[in-house]
Coordinates of C-alpha atoms in Angstrom, one line a residue:
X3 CA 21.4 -14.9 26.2
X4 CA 19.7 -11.6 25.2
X5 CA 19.5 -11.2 21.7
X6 CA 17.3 -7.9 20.2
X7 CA 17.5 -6.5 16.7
X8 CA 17.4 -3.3 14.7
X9 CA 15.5 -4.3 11.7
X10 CA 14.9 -1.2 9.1
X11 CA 14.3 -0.6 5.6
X12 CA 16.8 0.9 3.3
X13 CA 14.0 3.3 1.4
X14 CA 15.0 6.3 2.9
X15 CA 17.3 8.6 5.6
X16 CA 17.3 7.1 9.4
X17 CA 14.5 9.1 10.7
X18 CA 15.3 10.0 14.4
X19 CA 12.4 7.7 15.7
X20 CA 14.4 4.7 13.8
X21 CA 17.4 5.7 15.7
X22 CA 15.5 6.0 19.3
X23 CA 14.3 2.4 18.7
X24 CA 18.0 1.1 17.5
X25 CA 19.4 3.1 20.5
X26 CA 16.9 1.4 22.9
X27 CA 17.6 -2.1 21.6
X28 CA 21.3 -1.4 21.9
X29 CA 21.3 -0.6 25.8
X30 CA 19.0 -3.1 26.8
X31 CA 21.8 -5.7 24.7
X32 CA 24.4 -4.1 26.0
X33 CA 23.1 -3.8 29.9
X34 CA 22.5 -7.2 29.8
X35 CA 25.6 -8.3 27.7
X36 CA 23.4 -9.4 24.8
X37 CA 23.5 -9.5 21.5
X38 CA 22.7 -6.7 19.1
X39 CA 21.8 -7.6 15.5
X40 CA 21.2 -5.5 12.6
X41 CA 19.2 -7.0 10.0
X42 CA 18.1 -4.8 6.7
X43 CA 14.6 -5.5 5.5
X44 CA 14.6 -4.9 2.0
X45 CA 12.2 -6.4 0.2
X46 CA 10.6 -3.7 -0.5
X47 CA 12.1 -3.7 -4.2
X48 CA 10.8 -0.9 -5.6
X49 CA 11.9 1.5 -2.9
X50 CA 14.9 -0.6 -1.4
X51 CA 18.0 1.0 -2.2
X52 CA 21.7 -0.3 -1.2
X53 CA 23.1 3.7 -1.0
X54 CA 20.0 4.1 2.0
X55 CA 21.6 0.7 3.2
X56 CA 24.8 2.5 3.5
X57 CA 23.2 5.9 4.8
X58 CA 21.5 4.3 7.7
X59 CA 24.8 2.1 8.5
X60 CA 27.1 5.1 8.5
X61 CA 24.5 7.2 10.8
X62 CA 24.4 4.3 13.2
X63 CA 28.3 4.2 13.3
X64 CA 28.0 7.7 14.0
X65 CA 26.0 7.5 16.9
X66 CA 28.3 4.8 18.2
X67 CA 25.5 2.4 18.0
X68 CA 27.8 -0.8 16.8
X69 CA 26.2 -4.3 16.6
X70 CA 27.3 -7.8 16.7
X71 CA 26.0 -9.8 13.6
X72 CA 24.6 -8.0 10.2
X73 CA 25.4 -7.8 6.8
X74 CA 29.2 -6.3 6.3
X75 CA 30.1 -8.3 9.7
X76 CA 28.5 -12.1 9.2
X77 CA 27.2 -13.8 12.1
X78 CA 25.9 -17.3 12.5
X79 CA 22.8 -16.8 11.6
X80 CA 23.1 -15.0 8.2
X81 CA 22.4 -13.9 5.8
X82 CA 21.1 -10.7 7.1
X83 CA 19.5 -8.8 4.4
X84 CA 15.8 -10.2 3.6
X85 CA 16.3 -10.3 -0.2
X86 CA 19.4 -12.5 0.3
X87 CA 16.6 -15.2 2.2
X88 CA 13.5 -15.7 0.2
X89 CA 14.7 -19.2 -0.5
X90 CA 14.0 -19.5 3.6
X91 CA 11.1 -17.5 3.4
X92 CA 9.4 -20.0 0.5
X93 CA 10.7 -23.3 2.6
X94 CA 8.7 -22.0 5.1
X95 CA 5.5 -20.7 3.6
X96 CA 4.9 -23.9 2.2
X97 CA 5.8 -26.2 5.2
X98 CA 2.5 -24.2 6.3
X99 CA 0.6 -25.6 3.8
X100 CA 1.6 -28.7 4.2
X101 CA 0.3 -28.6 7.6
X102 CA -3.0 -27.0 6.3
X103 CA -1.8 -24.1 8.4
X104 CA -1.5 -21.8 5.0
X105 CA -2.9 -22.0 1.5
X106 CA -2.2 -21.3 -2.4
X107 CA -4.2 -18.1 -3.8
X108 CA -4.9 -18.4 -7.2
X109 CA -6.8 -15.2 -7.5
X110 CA -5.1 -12.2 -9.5
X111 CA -4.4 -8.7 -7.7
X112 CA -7.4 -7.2 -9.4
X113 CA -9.8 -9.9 -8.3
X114 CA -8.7 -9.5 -4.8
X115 CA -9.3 -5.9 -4.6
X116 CA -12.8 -6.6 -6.2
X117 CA -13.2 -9.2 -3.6
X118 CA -12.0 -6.5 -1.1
X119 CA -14.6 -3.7 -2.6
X120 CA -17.8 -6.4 -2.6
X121 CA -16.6 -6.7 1.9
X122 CA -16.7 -3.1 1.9
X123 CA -20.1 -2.4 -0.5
X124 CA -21.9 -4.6 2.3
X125 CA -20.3 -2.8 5.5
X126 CA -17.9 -5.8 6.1
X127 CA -14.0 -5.6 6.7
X128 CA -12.0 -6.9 4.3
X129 CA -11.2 -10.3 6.2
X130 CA -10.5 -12.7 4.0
X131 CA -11.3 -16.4 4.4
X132 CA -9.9 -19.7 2.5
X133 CA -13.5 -20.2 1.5
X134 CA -13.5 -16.4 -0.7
X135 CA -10.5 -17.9 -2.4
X136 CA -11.8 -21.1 -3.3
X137 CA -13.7 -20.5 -6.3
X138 CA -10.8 -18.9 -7.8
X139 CA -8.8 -22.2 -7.3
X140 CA -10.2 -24.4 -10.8
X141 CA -8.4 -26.6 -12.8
X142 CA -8.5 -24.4 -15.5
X143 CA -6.8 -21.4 -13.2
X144 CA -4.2 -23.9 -12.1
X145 CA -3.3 -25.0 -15.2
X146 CA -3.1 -21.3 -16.4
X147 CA -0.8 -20.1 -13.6
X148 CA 1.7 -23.4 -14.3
X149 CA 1.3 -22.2 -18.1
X150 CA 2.4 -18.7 -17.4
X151 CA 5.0 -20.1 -15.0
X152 CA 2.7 -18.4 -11.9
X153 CA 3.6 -18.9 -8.2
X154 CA 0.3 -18.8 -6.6
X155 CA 0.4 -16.1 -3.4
X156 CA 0.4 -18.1 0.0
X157 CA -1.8 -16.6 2.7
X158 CA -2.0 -17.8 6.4
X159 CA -4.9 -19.2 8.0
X160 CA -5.4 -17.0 10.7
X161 CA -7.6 -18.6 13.5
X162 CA -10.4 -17.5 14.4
X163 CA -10.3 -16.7 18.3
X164 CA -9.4 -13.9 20.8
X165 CA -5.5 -13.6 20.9
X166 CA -3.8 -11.7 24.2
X167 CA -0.2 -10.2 24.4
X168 CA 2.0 -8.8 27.2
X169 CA 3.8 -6.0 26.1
X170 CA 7.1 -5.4 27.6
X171 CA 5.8 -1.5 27.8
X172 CA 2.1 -1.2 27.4
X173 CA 0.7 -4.5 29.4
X174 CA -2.0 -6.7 28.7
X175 CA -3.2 -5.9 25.3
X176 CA -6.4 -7.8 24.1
X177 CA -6.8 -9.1 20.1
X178 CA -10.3 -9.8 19.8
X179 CA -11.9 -12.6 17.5
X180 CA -12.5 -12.0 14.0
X181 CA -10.2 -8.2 14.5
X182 CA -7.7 -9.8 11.6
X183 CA -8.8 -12.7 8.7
X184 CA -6.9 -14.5 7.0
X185 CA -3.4 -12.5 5.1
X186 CA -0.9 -12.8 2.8
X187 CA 3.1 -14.9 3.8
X188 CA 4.6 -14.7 0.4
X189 CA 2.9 -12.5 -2.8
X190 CA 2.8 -14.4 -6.2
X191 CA 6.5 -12.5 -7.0
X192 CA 8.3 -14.9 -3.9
X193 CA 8.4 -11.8 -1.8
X194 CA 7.4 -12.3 1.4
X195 CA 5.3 -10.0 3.6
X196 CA 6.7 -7.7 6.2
X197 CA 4.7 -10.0 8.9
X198 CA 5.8 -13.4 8.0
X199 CA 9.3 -12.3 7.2
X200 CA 10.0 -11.1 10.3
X201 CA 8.7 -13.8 12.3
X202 CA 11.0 -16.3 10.4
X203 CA 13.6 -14.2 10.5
X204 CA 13.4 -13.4 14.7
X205 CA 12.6 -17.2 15.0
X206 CA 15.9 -18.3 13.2
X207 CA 18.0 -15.7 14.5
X208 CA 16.6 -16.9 18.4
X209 CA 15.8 -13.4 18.8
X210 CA 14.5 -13.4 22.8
X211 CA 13.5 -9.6 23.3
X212 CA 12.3 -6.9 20.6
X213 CA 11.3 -3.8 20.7
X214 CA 9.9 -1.7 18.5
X215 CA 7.5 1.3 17.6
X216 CA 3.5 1.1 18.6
X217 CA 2.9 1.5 15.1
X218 CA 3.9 -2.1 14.6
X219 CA 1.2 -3.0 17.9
X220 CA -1.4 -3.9 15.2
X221 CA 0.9 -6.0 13.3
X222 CA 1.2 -8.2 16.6
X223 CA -1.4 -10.1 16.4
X224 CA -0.5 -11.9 13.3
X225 CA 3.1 -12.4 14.1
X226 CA 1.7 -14.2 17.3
X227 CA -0.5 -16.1 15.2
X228 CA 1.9 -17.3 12.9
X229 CA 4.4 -18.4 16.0
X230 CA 2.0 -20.3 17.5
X231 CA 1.6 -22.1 13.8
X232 CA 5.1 -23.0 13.8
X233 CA 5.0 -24.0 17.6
X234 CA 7.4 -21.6 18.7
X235 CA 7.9 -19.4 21.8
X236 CA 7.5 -15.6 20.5
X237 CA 10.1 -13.0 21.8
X238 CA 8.7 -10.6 24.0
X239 CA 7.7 -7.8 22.8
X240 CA 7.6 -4.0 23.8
X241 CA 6.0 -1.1 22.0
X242 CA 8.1 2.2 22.2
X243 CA 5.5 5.1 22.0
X244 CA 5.8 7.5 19.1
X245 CA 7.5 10.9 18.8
X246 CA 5.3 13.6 18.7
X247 CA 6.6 17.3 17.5
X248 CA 5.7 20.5 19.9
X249 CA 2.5 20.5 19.0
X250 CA 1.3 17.3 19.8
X251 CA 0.9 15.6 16.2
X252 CA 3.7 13.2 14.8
X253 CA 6.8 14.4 14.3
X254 CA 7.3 14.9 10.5
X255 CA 8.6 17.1 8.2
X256 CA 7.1 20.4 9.1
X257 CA 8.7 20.2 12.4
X258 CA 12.0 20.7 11.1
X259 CA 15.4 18.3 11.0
X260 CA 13.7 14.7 11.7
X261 CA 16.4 12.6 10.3
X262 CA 19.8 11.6 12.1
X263 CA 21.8 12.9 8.5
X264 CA 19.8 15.9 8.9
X265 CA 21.1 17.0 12.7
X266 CA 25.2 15.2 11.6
X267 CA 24.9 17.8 8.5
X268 CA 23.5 21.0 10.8
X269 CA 26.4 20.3 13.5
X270 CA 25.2 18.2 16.1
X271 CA 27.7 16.1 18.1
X272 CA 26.4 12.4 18.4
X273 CA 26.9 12.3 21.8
X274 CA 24.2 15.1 22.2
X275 CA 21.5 13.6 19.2
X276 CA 22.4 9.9 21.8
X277 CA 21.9 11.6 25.0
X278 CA 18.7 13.6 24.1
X279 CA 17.1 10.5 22.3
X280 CA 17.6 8.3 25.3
X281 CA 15.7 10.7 27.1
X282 CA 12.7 10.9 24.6
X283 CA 10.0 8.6 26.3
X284 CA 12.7 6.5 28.8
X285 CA 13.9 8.4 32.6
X286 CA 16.8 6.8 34.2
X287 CA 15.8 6.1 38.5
X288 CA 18.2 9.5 39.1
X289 CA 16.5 11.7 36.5
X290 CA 19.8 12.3 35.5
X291 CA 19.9 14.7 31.8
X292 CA 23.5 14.5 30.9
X293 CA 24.6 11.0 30.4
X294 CA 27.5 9.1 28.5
X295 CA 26.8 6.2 26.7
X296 CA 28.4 4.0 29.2
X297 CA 25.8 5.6 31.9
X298 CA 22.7 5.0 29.4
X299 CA 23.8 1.2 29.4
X300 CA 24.0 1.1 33.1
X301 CA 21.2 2.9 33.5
X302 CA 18.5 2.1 30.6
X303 CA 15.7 -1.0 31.9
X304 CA 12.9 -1.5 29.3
X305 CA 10.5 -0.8 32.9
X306 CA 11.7 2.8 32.6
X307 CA 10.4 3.0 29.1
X308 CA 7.0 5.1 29.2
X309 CA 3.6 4.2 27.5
X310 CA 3.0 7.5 26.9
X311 CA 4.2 9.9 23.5
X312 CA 7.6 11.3 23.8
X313 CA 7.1 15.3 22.8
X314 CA 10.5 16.2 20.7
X315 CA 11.7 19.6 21.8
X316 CA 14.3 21.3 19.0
X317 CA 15.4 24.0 21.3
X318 CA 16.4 21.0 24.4
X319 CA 18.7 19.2 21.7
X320 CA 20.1 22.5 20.7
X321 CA 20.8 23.3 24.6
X322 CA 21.9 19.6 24.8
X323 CA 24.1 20.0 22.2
X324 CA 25.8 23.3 23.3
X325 CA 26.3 21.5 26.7
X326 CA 28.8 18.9 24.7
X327 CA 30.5 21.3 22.9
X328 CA 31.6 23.3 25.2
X329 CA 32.3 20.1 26.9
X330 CA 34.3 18.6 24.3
X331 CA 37.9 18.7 23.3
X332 CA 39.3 22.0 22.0
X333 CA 41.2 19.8 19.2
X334 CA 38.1 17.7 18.1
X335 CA 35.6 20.0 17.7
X336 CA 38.0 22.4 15.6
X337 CA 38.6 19.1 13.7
X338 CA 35.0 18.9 13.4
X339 CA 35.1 22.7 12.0
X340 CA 37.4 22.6 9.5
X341 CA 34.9 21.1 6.5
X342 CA 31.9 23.8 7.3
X343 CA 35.2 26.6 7.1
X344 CA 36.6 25.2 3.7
X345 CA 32.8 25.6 2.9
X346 CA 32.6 29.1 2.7
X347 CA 36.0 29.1 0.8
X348 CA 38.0 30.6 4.3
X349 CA 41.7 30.0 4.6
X350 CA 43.6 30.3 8.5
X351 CA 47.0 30.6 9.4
X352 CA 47.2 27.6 11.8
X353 CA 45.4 25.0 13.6
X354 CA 46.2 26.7 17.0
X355 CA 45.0 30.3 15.6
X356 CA 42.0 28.4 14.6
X357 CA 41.7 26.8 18.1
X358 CA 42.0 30.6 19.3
X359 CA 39.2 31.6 17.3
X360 CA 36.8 28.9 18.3
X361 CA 37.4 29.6 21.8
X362 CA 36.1 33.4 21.0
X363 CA 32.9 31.8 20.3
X364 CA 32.8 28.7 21.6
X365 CA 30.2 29.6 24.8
X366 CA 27.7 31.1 21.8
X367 CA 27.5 28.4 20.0
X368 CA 25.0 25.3 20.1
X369 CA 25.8 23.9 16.8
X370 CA 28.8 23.7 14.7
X371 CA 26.9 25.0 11.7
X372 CA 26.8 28.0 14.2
X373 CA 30.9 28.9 14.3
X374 CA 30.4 30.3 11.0
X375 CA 28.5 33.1 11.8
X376 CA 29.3 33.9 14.7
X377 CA 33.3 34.1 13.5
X378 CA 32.9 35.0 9.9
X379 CA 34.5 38.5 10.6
X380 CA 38.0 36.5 11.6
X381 CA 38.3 34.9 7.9
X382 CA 36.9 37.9 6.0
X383 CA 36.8 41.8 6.5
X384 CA 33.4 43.0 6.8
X385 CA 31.8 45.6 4.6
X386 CA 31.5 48.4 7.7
X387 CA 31.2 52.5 6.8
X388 CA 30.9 54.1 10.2
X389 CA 29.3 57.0 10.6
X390 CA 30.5 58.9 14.4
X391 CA 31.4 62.4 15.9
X392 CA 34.8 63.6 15.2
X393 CA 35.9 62.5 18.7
X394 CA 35.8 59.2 18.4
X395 CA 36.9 59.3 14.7
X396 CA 39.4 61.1 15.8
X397 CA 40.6 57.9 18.6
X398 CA 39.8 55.3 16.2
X399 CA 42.8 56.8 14.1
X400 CA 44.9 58.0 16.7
X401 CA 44.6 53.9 18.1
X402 CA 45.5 52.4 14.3
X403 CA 48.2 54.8 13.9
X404 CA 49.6 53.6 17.3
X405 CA 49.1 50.0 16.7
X406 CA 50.9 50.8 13.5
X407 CA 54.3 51.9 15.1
X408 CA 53.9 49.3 18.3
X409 CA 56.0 46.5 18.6
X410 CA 54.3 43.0 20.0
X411 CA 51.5 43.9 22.2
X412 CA 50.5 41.3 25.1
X413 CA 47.0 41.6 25.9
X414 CA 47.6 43.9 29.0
X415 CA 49.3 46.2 26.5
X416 CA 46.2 47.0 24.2
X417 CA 44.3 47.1 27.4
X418 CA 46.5 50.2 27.6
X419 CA 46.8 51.1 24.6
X420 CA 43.0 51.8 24.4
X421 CA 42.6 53.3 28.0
X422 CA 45.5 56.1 27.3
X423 CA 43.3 57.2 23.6
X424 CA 40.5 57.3 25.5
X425 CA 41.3 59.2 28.5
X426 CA 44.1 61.5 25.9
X427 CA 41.1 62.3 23.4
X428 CA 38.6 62.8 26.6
X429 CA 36.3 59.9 24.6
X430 CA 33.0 58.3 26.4
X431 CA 34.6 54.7 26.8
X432 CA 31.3 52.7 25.6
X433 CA 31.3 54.9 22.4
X434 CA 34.4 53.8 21.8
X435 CA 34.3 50.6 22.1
X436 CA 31.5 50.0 20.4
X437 CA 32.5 52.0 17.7
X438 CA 36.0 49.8 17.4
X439 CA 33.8 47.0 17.3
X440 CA 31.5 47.6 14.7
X441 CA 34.7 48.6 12.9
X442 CA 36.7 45.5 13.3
X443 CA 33.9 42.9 13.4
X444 CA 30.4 44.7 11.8
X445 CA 28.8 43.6 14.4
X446 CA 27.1 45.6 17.8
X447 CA 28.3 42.3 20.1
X448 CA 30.6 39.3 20.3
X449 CA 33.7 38.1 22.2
X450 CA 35.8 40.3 23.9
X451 CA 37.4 42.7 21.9
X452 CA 40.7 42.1 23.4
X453 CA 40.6 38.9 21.7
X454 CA 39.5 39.5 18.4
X455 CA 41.8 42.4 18.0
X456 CA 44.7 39.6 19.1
X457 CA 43.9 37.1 16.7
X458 CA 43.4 39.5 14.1
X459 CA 46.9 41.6 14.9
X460 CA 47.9 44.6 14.7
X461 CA 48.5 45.6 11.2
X462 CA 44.8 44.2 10.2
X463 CA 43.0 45.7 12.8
X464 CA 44.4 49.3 12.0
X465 CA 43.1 48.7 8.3
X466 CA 40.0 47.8 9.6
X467 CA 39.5 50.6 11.4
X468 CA 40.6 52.9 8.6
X469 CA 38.8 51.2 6.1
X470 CA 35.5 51.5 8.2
X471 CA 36.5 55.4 8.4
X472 CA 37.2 55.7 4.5
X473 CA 40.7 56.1 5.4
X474 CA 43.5 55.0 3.1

């Protein structure tokens, strides 16, 4: 059976590249009826925090990316939060040195990184060897650490020869001899490094495919190295190419929104942030743009995957976006709405006047962060002096003194309404209507003013016309 897993750190937001790789792990699970786990690497201590835990769980469940075993649903190969293993991490560590395959460090940080400086002072990398760390390794040190009540830091043995992997998305890559010496399994705190925790953890939880970011390529040649120690089959393994922002360089900060909390708070759906991530650096055999997740799945095959960067483009998730909701139910997206209205501190007669109003606007908008600008003048009179001939002042009161005194107007009727004070005060149509516009909504465009003079009524639009005219 096909078991992947999403694997972050809880140090921060879900950063969209994160969610590209969960999303990728989730179709290829789910096209192949696998399993998806979720498994949160946090032993990071100082930066591991359980409210990012949460953040990057709830932005996952919003992009209705669900898995099968992790920490708030069990599984049977638990537990599923690194710090909750190290007692697993240590049993293996030191099976390794039994087996000669791993050794004790007795050397303190600081000599290491003088050790490390003396390899660079000579034009050397810092490879490390079991022979550097010997002289470190005297009685007297020994007996010091057991003093102090010391674990010694367990590095691997890495072996010295050319190493080759077959990446599910880049091919044959080639690890040279001597590229990587010897490195750290567990630090003298128990914590493990990211490289040996992850093998043991992939090997226990019979993890058969992963994929991943390239940045993780060079880490490959050490998690090989340390399967092949404990005479295990690695998974294969894929490297997803990075996200680069429009121009060219990685996608960071200065490019705008790069977090999936980021786009949720600015009013993206998730089915749009889902659909336009598939698309970043994976092409379905139809080239087909618009896709439900139930497509993706049938769809997605790690051989569609490109080697090459995926370019994030802002303004195609914004048009994405729009597509869905426009596409979306009337109800759900006012739903969606309702928080960004109470916001601003607005107040609407109904749910279906609401609908009403979203419609008015709805073929503008590309995010929901957008309804409240674009319908602002519904919830609140704008602050609108107009300045015209006499004529059309002159209409503009003659129409609020008639939609005073009229009874229930359908839409045809205010048609006619405005067509008899045009033609009866001889007015240049356009004029007018831009004029009433300006008046009722302080702004020079927007949805038909039919419309907005219906949702608004009668009585409010003839104030807003006199109010605009210093009238009353």
């Amino acid at each position: 059976m096909v078991r992947v897993r999403f694997a972050p750190s809880p140090t921060g937001f879900l950063h969209v590249g994160g969610a590209r790789t969960a999303l990728f792990n989730y179709l290829f699970a789910r096209r192949f009826n696998g399993i998806f786990v979720l498994r949160i690497e946090d032993t990071d201590i100082a930066r591991s925090e359980r409210i990012f835990e949460k953040n990057l769980m709830d932005s996952l469940r919003w992009l209705k990316i669900h898995w099968d075993e992790g920490p708030d649903v069990g599984g049977p190969y638990g537990p599923y939060r690194q710090s909750e293993r190290l007692h697993i991490y240590r049993e293996y560590a030191e099976k390794l040195v039994r087996e000669n395959k791993a050794y004790k460090v007795y050397a303190y940080p600081e000599e290491i990184e003088q050790l490390r400086e003396e390899l660079l002072s000579k034009n050397l990398p810092p490879h490390y060897t079991r022979e550097m760390f010997d002289r470190f390794a005297t009685r007297e040190r020994i007996r010091e650490y057991e003093e102090k009540g010391i674990q010694p830091a367990i590095y691997f043995s890495m072996p010295r020869k050319t190493i080759v992997h077959n990446d599910l998305i880049k091919g044959q890559v080639m690890f040279t001899e001597g590229s990587v010496g010897d490195f750290a399994l567990l630090r003298s705190n128990g914590m493990p490094t990211y490289n040996f925790a992850c093998v043991v953890d992939d090997m226990l939880m019979k993890i058969t495919h992963v994929i991943r970011g390239d940045d993780h390529l060079p880490n490959t040649v050490k998690q090989l190295a340390i399967y092949e120690a404990f005479g295990v089959e690695p998974p294969q393994i894929g490297h997803v190419s990075m996200i680069l922002g429009p121009d060219g360089k990685k996608l960071s900060k200065r490019h705008g929104a790069t977090s999936v909390e980021e786009f949720r708070a600015r009013g993206y759906l998730p089915e749009a942030v889902v659909n336009y991530l598939a698309l970043l650096g994976w092409s379905p055999p139809d080239a087909q743009e618009i896709m439900s997740m139930e497509e993706m799945i049938e769809k997605f095959s790690i051989e569609r995957v490109s080697k090459n960067p995926a370019i994030f483009d802002p303004g195609k998730l914004r048009w994405m976006n729009g597509h869905y909701i426009r596409k979306a139910q009337v109800k759900t997206i006012v739903e969606l709405l309702i928080p960004y209205i109470e916001s601003k501190g607005w107040s609407y007669t109904s749910k279906e006047w609401l609908e009403n109003v979203f419609l008015c606007v709805r073929d503008r908008m590309h995010t929901l962060e957008e309804f409240t600008d674009l319908a602002d003048f519904f919830f609140a009179r704008p602050e609108v002096t107009l300045l015209t001939d006499e004529a059309i002042r002159r209409g503009l009161l003659e129409c609020a003194a008639r939609l005073e005194q009229a009874g229930e107007l359908t839409k045809e009727g205010l048609v006619n309404l405005f067509r008899e004070v045009i033609k009866g005060s001889k007015l240049n149509a356009k004029d007018f209507y831009m004029s009433l516009r300006r008046a009722l909504t302080g702004k020079s465009e927007g949805p038909e003013l039919i419309d907005v003079v219906t949702l608004l009524g009668r009585a409010e639009t003839a104030a807003r016309i006199k109010k605009a005219l210093g009238v009353g």
